[in-house]
Amino acid sequence: MSPDSLAAARASAPSAPDEDHAPQRADPVAPSADPQLPLLARPRVLDTVIVLAYLLAAFGLYRDLWLHLGDGYLVDSGQDQNLFEWFLAMQAHELAAGNPALFSTLQNYPAGINLMANTSMPGLAVPLAPLTLLAGPTTTLALVLTAGLPGTAIGWYWVFSRYLTRSRWAAAIGGGCAGFAPPMVSHAHAHPNFTSAFLLPLIVACLIRLAGGRHPARSARGTWRALRTGALLGALVAWQVLIGEEPLLILATGIAVCGLAWAVVRPRMLLAAARPLLTGLGAAVGVSVLLVGYPLWFQFTGPGSYHSLAHALDGNDLAAFGTLPRQSIGGQLLHPAQPVGNPTEQNAFFGWPLLTLLLVAGIWLWREVPARLAAITTVGLVALSLGSPVYLRGADTGILGPWWVLDRLPLFDSLIESRLTLASLPAIGVLLALASDRALTWQPRQLVPPVLLGWLGWPVRLGWLTSRRVWFAALALAVAPILPMRFATEPRAATPAFFSSGDWRDYVRPGRSVLTVPPPDPSGADALHWQVVTGFGFPLVEGYFVGPAGANRTGIYGADRPATSLLLASAAISGTVPPIGPAERARALDDLRHWRADVVVLPNPTDQPAPHAALVALLGPGQRRDDVLVWDLRGRR
């Protein structure tokens, strides 16, 4: 039987599940040419409607930020809005000056920071530099954040509708899950490097094409086609490296888990696809090394590089998977006061209704290989995301999760393991898309035998009791509680007039820095915004970034602080002044000389009595200038 006749036979008997593929969908071009079809049944119209729905949903989430671009600050973004605006503004500033670089001394002066070793996103910051220079970094960040979720959803919708489902509505459900699931919404507070994942589905599409895809006649079976697809894959990977490397590593982990499952479920299929896959991957490696080889070399060996990143976050708590996220309708209704350590890291909060539905879908579709692979991949990634040991409601269970196999490997030793659930979102989307596709395209069937219904005394005909209506009712009940609420904003703290008026120029010489107290760090980075307001007229002492610390150069968040910085930070946090004598004063002058600081600035001195007293003990009385206290260091040795 020829491939065409086999496809026709499958289409004529949709009730028989295909062991190796999802049900074949119709040709996407032919229906659009039929003027008799209803408007919403035409593929191109459907594509437009679904894309617009994604975009409107994202704009609804960020509505408050768009309405307050001048002074709005995302409440749950912590200091990340300051950080990403700084990255966008700094790269636009350097590009306008003709000095694009992978390193900057505008933070952590004079040591500087390695931009490739941070989440600087040059793959978006550089193309969007004209917008940043014209409208400011807040506008650019709002655009990147707002486009990130729908861009990711659109990408997965395209993959699902072309390679997985017959129904575009089913593909839209899967794409919506991959783009707007609770972990993505959590990162959408202020992690554009994670939400701008629109290239990841295109990378997967290239791999599907190399492996044979849904249509073998169009796949990259020939050497030339494999090389061409591999070259495209390499270019996409290179661009993704310049947007966010951690999402790429997470996706690669998910693909590896899926590949292992494929090797178990259908080893012959994997062996048949090995040659074009290896050919294409070889071409992809060559192209990506050519494009981003030097930036990656600079990231791992250049100044400001580090070997691994220490972080306090562990794996997902097992109980978190059944909990509704705070940023959702159900979360706000049931437990609005839910304590959340980090609103941008709710990586597991799917809720019991959705987990139950996924279990039912996995059992229902188990005979279909794509669904089986998706289910196994989801379970595997969830297990990895638990970390090692596994925690349940904050208590150590003593169980070593599978993460212990990976946590000491290069790159993985810097990965926050709870984020691995992000790689499960496309797999979850596959399950929901396939189940919805079956419900939409298969003939409705009664789920309870009519004979049993009659024996129980119920009417034999229950039109609503069909697979289609039951499935979509269950889907609505599972999704409704986790639908996200819009992101709240608050007025941004005003920039001190000392900076906004330009009076800082009276104190800072070229090549010299400014020390703001307390020194900027991941817990307080308003000074980065003040620096942006001045047009990067001066470098800052310390800051919010990732850089090396200690002799072994382990990565930490913020600067490797000397004694004077630790003293000032301690005074700000504790509200008490530590003992200060001649040794502390001498060390402070040494640190200030190392920092090449011309001025020390204390904003809001009445609200910071302890740091004020510490500075007086170290440097003597300060001078009032505008709304700050300053210590002029230009004449000191």
PDB file of C-alpha atoms in Angstrom, residues 187-409:
ATOM      1  CA  HIS A 187       8.381  33.851  35.256  1.00  0.00           C
ATOM      2  CA  ALA A 188       6.413  36.423  33.300  1.00  0.00           C
ATOM      3  CA  HIS A 189       6.532  38.764  36.287  1.00  0.00           C
ATOM      4  CA  ALA A 190      10.020  39.831  35.209  1.00  0.00           C
ATOM      5  CA  HIS A 191      12.020  37.037  33.522  1.00  0.00           C
ATOM      6  CA  PRO A 192      11.845  37.857  29.811  1.00  0.00           C
ATOM      7  CA  ASN A 193      14.741  35.483  29.133  1.00  0.00           C
ATOM      8  CA  PHE A 194      12.385  32.605  30.054  1.00  0.00           C
ATOM      9  CA  THR A 195       9.120  33.857  28.599  1.00  0.00           C
ATOM     10  CA  SER A 196      10.679  34.869  25.257  1.00  0.00           C
ATOM     11  CA  ALA A 197      10.850  31.214  24.247  1.00  0.00           C
ATOM     12  CA  PHE A 198       9.428  31.612  20.742  1.00  0.00           C
ATOM     13  CA  LEU A 199      12.501  29.978  19.162  1.00  0.00           C
ATOM     14  CA  LEU A 200      12.232  26.766  21.179  1.00  0.00           C
ATOM     15  CA  PRO A 201       9.254  25.338  19.242  1.00  0.00           C
ATOM     16  CA  LEU A 202      11.015  26.162  15.972  1.00  0.00           C
ATOM     17  CA  ILE A 203      14.058  24.246  17.211  1.00  0.00           C
ATOM     18  CA  VAL A 204      11.805  21.287  18.005  1.00  0.00           C
ATOM     19  CA  ALA A 205      10.180  21.599  14.563  1.00  0.00           C
ATOM     20  CA  CYS A 206      13.607  21.259  12.929  1.00  0.00           C
ATOM     21  CA  LEU A 207      14.293  18.119  14.961  1.00  0.00           C
ATOM     22  CA  ILE A 208      10.893  16.701  14.014  1.00  0.00           C
ATOM     23  CA  ARG A 209      11.651  17.375  10.376  1.00  0.00           C
ATOM     24  CA  LEU A 210      15.027  15.698  10.650  1.00  0.00           C
ATOM     25  CA  ALA A 211      13.429  12.686  12.315  1.00  0.00           C
ATOM     26  CA  GLY A 212      10.798  12.256   9.616  1.00  0.00           C
ATOM     27  CA  GLY A 213       7.935  14.307  11.003  1.00  0.00           C
ATOM     28  CA  ARG A 214       4.344  13.652  10.058  1.00  0.00           C
ATOM     29  CA  HIS A 215       4.971  13.633   6.318  1.00  0.00           C
ATOM     30  CA  PRO A 216       7.934  11.461   5.286  1.00  0.00           C
ATOM     31  CA  ALA A 217       7.812  12.739   1.716  1.00  0.00           C
ATOM     32  CA  ARG A 218       8.548  16.254   2.963  1.00  0.00           C
ATOM     33  CA  SER A 219      11.016  15.306   5.698  1.00  0.00           C
ATOM     34  CA  ALA A 220      14.757  15.826   5.712  1.00  0.00           C
ATOM     35  CA  ARG A 221      15.568  12.263   4.684  1.00  0.00           C
ATOM     36  CA  GLY A 222      18.049  13.259   1.966  1.00  0.00           C
ATOM     37  CA  THR A 223      21.536  14.377   2.928  1.00  0.00           C
ATOM     38  CA  TRP A 224      21.087  17.819   1.369  1.00  0.00           C
ATOM     39  CA  ARG A 225      17.754  18.362   3.108  1.00  0.00           C
ATOM     40  CA  ALA A 226      19.236  17.190   6.395  1.00  0.00           C
ATOM     41  CA  LEU A 227      22.144  19.621   6.033  1.00  0.00           C
ATOM     42  CA  ARG A 228      19.831  22.488   5.140  1.00  0.00           C
ATOM     43  CA  THR A 229      17.511  21.781   8.053  1.00  0.00           C
ATOM     44  CA  GLY A 230      20.523  21.367  10.333  1.00  0.00           C
ATOM     45  CA  ALA A 231      21.916  24.740   9.245  1.00  0.00           C
ATOM     46  CA  LEU A 232      18.580  26.368  10.103  1.00  0.00           C
ATOM     47  CA  LEU A 233      18.598  24.550  13.435  1.00  0.00           C
ATOM     48  CA  GLY A 234      22.105  25.873  14.167  1.00  0.00           C
ATOM     49  CA  ALA A 235      21.057  29.441  13.410  1.00  0.00           C
ATOM     50  CA  LEU A 236      18.032  29.135  15.694  1.00  0.00           C
ATOM     51  CA  VAL A 237      20.158  27.671  18.487  1.00  0.00           C
ATOM     52  CA  ALA A 238      22.692  30.484  18.116  1.00  0.00           C
ATOM     53  CA  TRP A 239      19.979  33.127  18.380  1.00  0.00           C
ATOM     54  CA  GLN A 240      18.490  31.370  21.400  1.00  0.00           C
ATOM     55  CA  VAL A 241      21.915  31.384  23.081  1.00  0.00           C
ATOM     56  CA  LEU A 242      21.878  35.174  22.753  1.00  0.00           C
ATOM     57  CA  ILE A 243      18.387  35.367  24.278  1.00  0.00           C
ATOM     58  CA  GLY A 244      18.591  32.812  27.064  1.00  0.00           C
ATOM     59  CA  GLU A 245      20.906  29.856  27.521  1.00  0.00           C
ATOM     60  CA  GLU A 246      19.143  28.324  30.513  1.00  0.00           C
ATOM     61  CA  PRO A 247      15.828  27.797  28.648  1.00  0.00           C
ATOM     62  CA  LEU A 248      17.855  26.127  25.885  1.00  0.00           C
ATOM     63  CA  LEU A 249      19.531  23.798  28.384  1.00  0.00           C
ATOM     64  CA  ILE A 250      16.142  23.007  29.935  1.00  0.00           C
ATOM     65  CA  LEU A 251      14.695  22.221  26.495  1.00  0.00           C
ATOM     66  CA  ALA A 252      17.693  20.024  25.669  1.00  0.00           C
ATOM     67  CA  THR A 253      17.111  18.116  28.911  1.00  0.00           C
ATOM     68  CA  GLY A 254      13.473  17.592  27.954  1.00  0.00           C
ATOM     69  CA  ILE A 255      14.470  16.406  24.477  1.00  0.00           C
ATOM     70  CA  ALA A 256      16.969  13.981  26.023  1.00  0.00           C
ATOM     71  CA  VAL A 257      14.286  12.537  28.321  1.00  0.00           C
ATOM     72  CA  CYS A 258      11.903  12.227  25.370  1.00  0.00           C
ATOM     73  CA  GLY A 259      14.660  10.599  23.293  1.00  0.00           C
ATOM     74  CA  LEU A 260      15.262   7.989  25.982  1.00  0.00           C
ATOM     75  CA  ALA A 261      11.539   7.283  26.111  1.00  0.00           C
ATOM     76  CA  TRP A 262      11.463   6.997  22.319  1.00  0.00           C
ATOM     77  CA  ALA A 263      14.348   4.520  22.414  1.00  0.00           C
ATOM     78  CA  VAL A 264      12.323   2.343  24.789  1.00  0.00           C
ATOM     79  CA  VAL A 265       8.911   2.707  23.132  1.00  0.00           C
ATOM     80  CA  ARG A 266       9.920   2.599  19.461  1.00  0.00           C
ATOM     81  CA  PRO A 267      13.622   1.734  19.094  1.00  0.00           C
ATOM     82  CA  ARG A 268      13.297   0.899  15.391  1.00  0.00           C
ATOM     83  CA  MET A 269      11.799   4.293  14.635  1.00  0.00           C
ATOM     84  CA  LEU A 270      14.678   5.970  16.444  1.00  0.00           C
ATOM     85  CA  LEU A 271      17.255   3.918  14.553  1.00  0.00           C
ATOM     86  CA  ALA A 272      15.574   4.746  11.241  1.00  0.00           C
ATOM     87  CA  ALA A 273      15.774   8.458  12.042  1.00  0.00           C
ATOM     88  CA  ALA A 274      19.342   8.321  13.390  1.00  0.00           C
ATOM     89  CA  ARG A 275      21.156   9.074  10.126  1.00  0.00           C
ATOM     90  CA  PRO A 276      19.310  12.288   9.149  1.00  0.00           C
ATOM     91  CA  LEU A 277      19.270  13.378  12.781  1.00  0.00           C
ATOM     92  CA  LEU A 278      23.024  12.977  13.179  1.00  0.00           C
ATOM     93  CA  THR A 279      23.684  14.653   9.830  1.00  0.00           C
ATOM     94  CA  GLY A 280      21.493  17.600  10.693  1.00  0.00           C
ATOM     95  CA  LEU A 281      22.864  17.897  14.226  1.00  0.00           C
ATOM     96  CA  GLY A 282      26.397  17.948  12.859  1.00  0.00           C
ATOM     97  CA  ALA A 283      25.488  20.824  10.554  1.00  0.00           C
ATOM     98  CA  ALA A 284      23.715  22.584  13.423  1.00  0.00           C
ATOM     99  CA  VAL A 285      26.782  22.355  15.657  1.00  0.00           C
ATOM    100  CA  GLY A 286      28.985  23.778  12.915  1.00  0.00           C
ATOM    101  CA  VAL A 287      26.696  26.727  12.207  1.00  0.00           C
ATOM    102  CA  SER A 288      26.056  27.551  15.865  1.00  0.00           C
ATOM    103  CA  VAL A 289      29.777  27.409  16.740  1.00  0.00           C
ATOM    104  CA  LEU A 290      30.506  29.711  13.836  1.00  0.00           C
ATOM    105  CA  LEU A 291      27.887  32.213  15.014  1.00  0.00           C
ATOM    106  CA  VAL A 292      28.266  32.156  18.804  1.00  0.00           C
ATOM    107  CA  GLY A 293      31.506  30.288  19.405  1.00  0.00           C
ATOM    108  CA  TYR A 294      33.424  33.395  20.431  1.00  0.00           C
ATOM    109  CA  PRO A 295      30.707  34.783  22.759  1.00  0.00           C
ATOM    110  CA  LEU A 296      30.510  31.395  24.483  1.00  0.00           C
ATOM    111  CA  TRP A 297      34.299  31.208  24.798  1.00  0.00           C
ATOM    112  CA  PHE A 298      34.267  34.682  26.318  1.00  0.00           C
ATOM    113  CA  GLN A 299      31.477  33.689  28.699  1.00  0.00           C
ATOM    114  CA  PHE A 300      33.405  30.767  30.167  1.00  0.00           C
ATOM    115  CA  THR A 301      36.991  32.063  29.979  1.00  0.00           C
ATOM    116  CA  GLY A 302      36.819  35.868  29.759  1.00  0.00           C
ATOM    117  CA  PRO A 303      36.976  38.408  32.585  1.00  0.00           C
ATOM    118  CA  GLY A 304      34.080  38.105  35.013  1.00  0.00           C
ATOM    119  CA  SER A 305      33.551  34.436  34.171  1.00  0.00           C
ATOM    120  CA  TYR A 306      32.753  31.826  36.796  1.00  0.00           C
ATOM    121  CA  HIS A 307      32.696  28.034  36.988  1.00  0.00           C
ATOM    122  CA  SER A 308      29.333  27.269  38.573  1.00  0.00           C
ATOM    123  CA  LEU A 309      26.528  29.245  40.135  1.00  0.00           C
ATOM    124  CA  ALA A 310      25.539  28.818  43.762  1.00  0.00           C
ATOM    125  CA  HIS A 311      21.834  29.357  44.407  1.00  0.00           C
ATOM    126  CA  ALA A 312      19.598  28.910  47.417  1.00  0.00           C
ATOM    127  CA  LEU A 313      16.596  27.493  45.545  1.00  0.00           C
ATOM    128  CA  ASP A 314      16.136  23.722  45.529  1.00  0.00           C
ATOM    129  CA  GLY A 315      13.750  21.443  43.709  1.00  0.00           C
ATOM    130  CA  ASN A 316       9.990  21.660  43.663  1.00  0.00           C
ATOM    131  CA  ASP A 317       8.177  20.627  46.800  1.00  0.00           C
ATOM    132  CA  LEU A 318       6.077  17.583  45.934  1.00  0.00           C
ATOM    133  CA  ALA A 319       2.980  19.167  47.455  1.00  0.00           C
ATOM    134  CA  ALA A 320       3.357  22.253  45.274  1.00  0.00           C
ATOM    135  CA  PHE A 321       2.171  20.413  42.152  1.00  0.00           C
ATOM    136  CA  GLY A 322      -1.367  20.089  43.472  1.00  0.00           C
ATOM    137  CA  THR A 323      -1.488  23.671  44.788  1.00  0.00           C
ATOM    138  CA  LEU A 324      -3.065  26.500  42.826  1.00  0.00           C
ATOM    139  CA  PRO A 325      -0.650  29.339  41.977  1.00  0.00           C
ATOM    140  CA  ARG A 326      -1.098  32.644  43.744  1.00  0.00           C
ATOM    141  CA  GLN A 327      -1.243  34.531  40.426  1.00  0.00           C
ATOM    142  CA  SER A 328      -4.436  32.699  39.393  1.00  0.00           C
ATOM    143  CA  ILE A 329      -8.181  33.006  39.796  1.00  0.00           C
ATOM    144  CA  GLY A 330      -8.378  29.917  41.989  1.00  0.00           C
ATOM    145  CA  GLY A 331      -5.374  30.930  44.033  1.00  0.00           C
ATOM    146  CA  GLN A 332      -6.817  34.357  44.737  1.00  0.00           C
ATOM    147  CA  LEU A 333     -10.200  32.885  45.704  1.00  0.00           C
ATOM    148  CA  LEU A 334      -9.039  29.994  47.860  1.00  0.00           C
ATOM    149  CA  HIS A 335      -5.856  31.248  49.504  1.00  0.00           C
ATOM    150  CA  PRO A 336      -5.110  34.886  48.642  1.00  0.00           C
ATOM    151  CA  ALA A 337      -2.672  35.163  51.560  1.00  0.00           C
ATOM    152  CA  GLN A 338      -0.600  32.210  50.356  1.00  0.00           C
ATOM    153  CA  PRO A 339       3.032  32.845  51.382  1.00  0.00           C
ATOM    154  CA  VAL A 340       5.369  32.806  48.388  1.00  0.00           C
ATOM    155  CA  GLY A 341       9.111  33.073  48.810  1.00  0.00           C
ATOM    156  CA  ASN A 342       9.733  34.115  45.213  1.00  0.00           C
ATOM    157  CA  PRO A 343       6.716  34.889  42.989  1.00  0.00           C
ATOM    158  CA  THR A 344       8.846  34.418  39.856  1.00  0.00           C
ATOM    159  CA  GLU A 345       9.766  30.828  40.771  1.00  0.00           C
ATOM    160  CA  GLN A 346       6.387  29.094  41.169  1.00  0.00           C
ATOM    161  CA  ASN A 347       7.486  26.325  38.843  1.00  0.00           C
ATOM    162  CA  ALA A 348       5.128  23.543  39.921  1.00  0.00           C
ATOM    163  CA  PHE A 349       1.721  24.992  40.792  1.00  0.00           C
ATOM    164  CA  PHE A 350      -0.580  23.190  38.347  1.00  0.00           C
ATOM    165  CA  GLY A 351      -3.417  22.302  40.736  1.00  0.00           C
ATOM    166  CA  TRP A 352      -5.118  18.958  41.340  1.00  0.00           C
ATOM    167  CA  PRO A 353      -7.842  19.443  38.690  1.00  0.00           C
ATOM    168  CA  LEU A 354      -5.315  19.731  35.856  1.00  0.00           C
ATOM    169  CA  LEU A 355      -3.141  16.906  37.212  1.00  0.00           C
ATOM    170  CA  THR A 356      -6.191  14.644  37.358  1.00  0.00           C
ATOM    171  CA  LEU A 357      -7.175  15.554  33.809  1.00  0.00           C
ATOM    172  CA  LEU A 358      -3.644  14.857  32.561  1.00  0.00           C
ATOM    173  CA  LEU A 359      -3.734  11.439  34.209  1.00  0.00           C
ATOM    174  CA  VAL A 360      -7.029  10.648  32.487  1.00  0.00           C
ATOM    175  CA  ALA A 361      -5.704  11.902  29.137  1.00  0.00           C
ATOM    176  CA  GLY A 362      -2.536   9.840  29.485  1.00  0.00           C
ATOM    177  CA  ILE A 363      -4.525   6.660  30.132  1.00  0.00           C
ATOM    178  CA  TRP A 364      -7.049   7.478  27.392  1.00  0.00           C
ATOM    179  CA  LEU A 365      -4.396   8.101  24.739  1.00  0.00           C
ATOM    180  CA  TRP A 366      -1.762   5.613  25.886  1.00  0.00           C
ATOM    181  CA  ARG A 367      -1.937   3.596  22.659  1.00  0.00           C
ATOM    182  CA  GLU A 368      -0.834   6.610  20.624  1.00  0.00           C
ATOM    183  CA  VAL A 369       2.937   6.912  20.594  1.00  0.00           C
ATOM    184  CA  PRO A 370       3.092  10.752  20.713  1.00  0.00           C
ATOM    185  CA  ALA A 371       0.849  10.764  23.780  1.00  0.00           C
ATOM    186  CA  ARG A 372       2.833   7.974  25.404  1.00  0.00           C
ATOM    187  CA  LEU A 373       6.115   9.812  24.840  1.00  0.00           C
ATOM    188  CA  ALA A 374       4.594  13.037  26.173  1.00  0.00           C
ATOM    189  CA  ALA A 375       3.344  11.309  29.317  1.00  0.00           C
ATOM    190  CA  ILE A 376       6.677   9.604  30.017  1.00  0.00           C
ATOM    191  CA  THR A 377       8.572  12.840  29.331  1.00  0.00           C
ATOM    192  CA  THR A 378       6.330  14.786  31.701  1.00  0.00           C
ATOM    193  CA  VAL A 379       6.769  12.299  34.513  1.00  0.00           C
ATOM    194  CA  GLY A 380      10.530  12.168  33.973  1.00  0.00           C
ATOM    195  CA  LEU A 381      10.962  15.947  34.028  1.00  0.00           C
ATOM    196  CA  VAL A 382       8.718  16.331  37.064  1.00  0.00           C
ATOM    197  CA  ALA A 383      10.840  13.749  38.882  1.00  0.00           C
ATOM    198  CA  LEU A 384      14.036  15.624  37.970  1.00  0.00           C
ATOM    199  CA  SER A 385      12.531  18.936  39.084  1.00  0.00           C
ATOM    200  CA  LEU A 386      12.018  17.593  42.605  1.00  0.00           C
ATOM    201  CA  GLY A 387      15.734  17.903  43.254  1.00  0.00           C
ATOM    202  CA  SER A 388      17.586  15.647  45.644  1.00  0.00           C
ATOM    203  CA  PRO A 389      16.515  14.978  48.336  1.00  0.00           C
ATOM    204  CA  VAL A 390      12.769  15.234  47.743  1.00  0.00           C
ATOM    205  CA  TYR A 391      10.747  17.571  49.972  1.00  0.00           C
ATOM    206  CA  LEU A 392       7.082  17.228  50.940  1.00  0.00           C
ATOM    207  CA  ARG A 393       5.420  20.248  52.557  1.00  0.00           C
ATOM    208  CA  GLY A 394       8.819  21.618  53.478  1.00  0.00           C
ATOM    209  CA  ALA A 395      10.034  18.422  55.163  1.00  0.00           C
ATOM    210  CA  ASP A 396      12.925  16.330  53.888  1.00  0.00           C
ATOM    211  CA  THR A 397      11.569  12.901  52.955  1.00  0.00           C
ATOM    212  CA  GLY A 398      15.046  11.365  52.819  1.00  0.00           C
ATOM    213  CA  ILE A 399      14.342  10.164  49.266  1.00  0.00           C
ATOM    214  CA  LEU A 400      17.100  10.881  46.752  1.00  0.00           C
ATOM    215  CA  GLY A 401      15.476  12.086  43.560  1.00  0.00           C
ATOM    216  CA  PRO A 402      16.982  11.357  40.124  1.00  0.00           C
ATOM    217  CA  TRP A 403      18.413  14.886  40.064  1.00  0.00           C
ATOM    218  CA  TRP A 404      21.486  13.630  41.953  1.00  0.00           C
ATOM    219  CA  VAL A 405      22.652  12.041  38.690  1.00  0.00           C
ATOM    220  CA  LEU A 406      22.856  15.448  36.986  1.00  0.00           C
ATOM    221  CA  ASP A 407      23.500  18.041  39.655  1.00  0.00           C
ATOM    222  CA  ARG A 408      27.309  17.798  39.512  1.00  0.00           C
ATOM    223  CA  LEU A 409      27.611  17.832  35.740  1.00  0.00           C
TER     224      LEU A 409
END
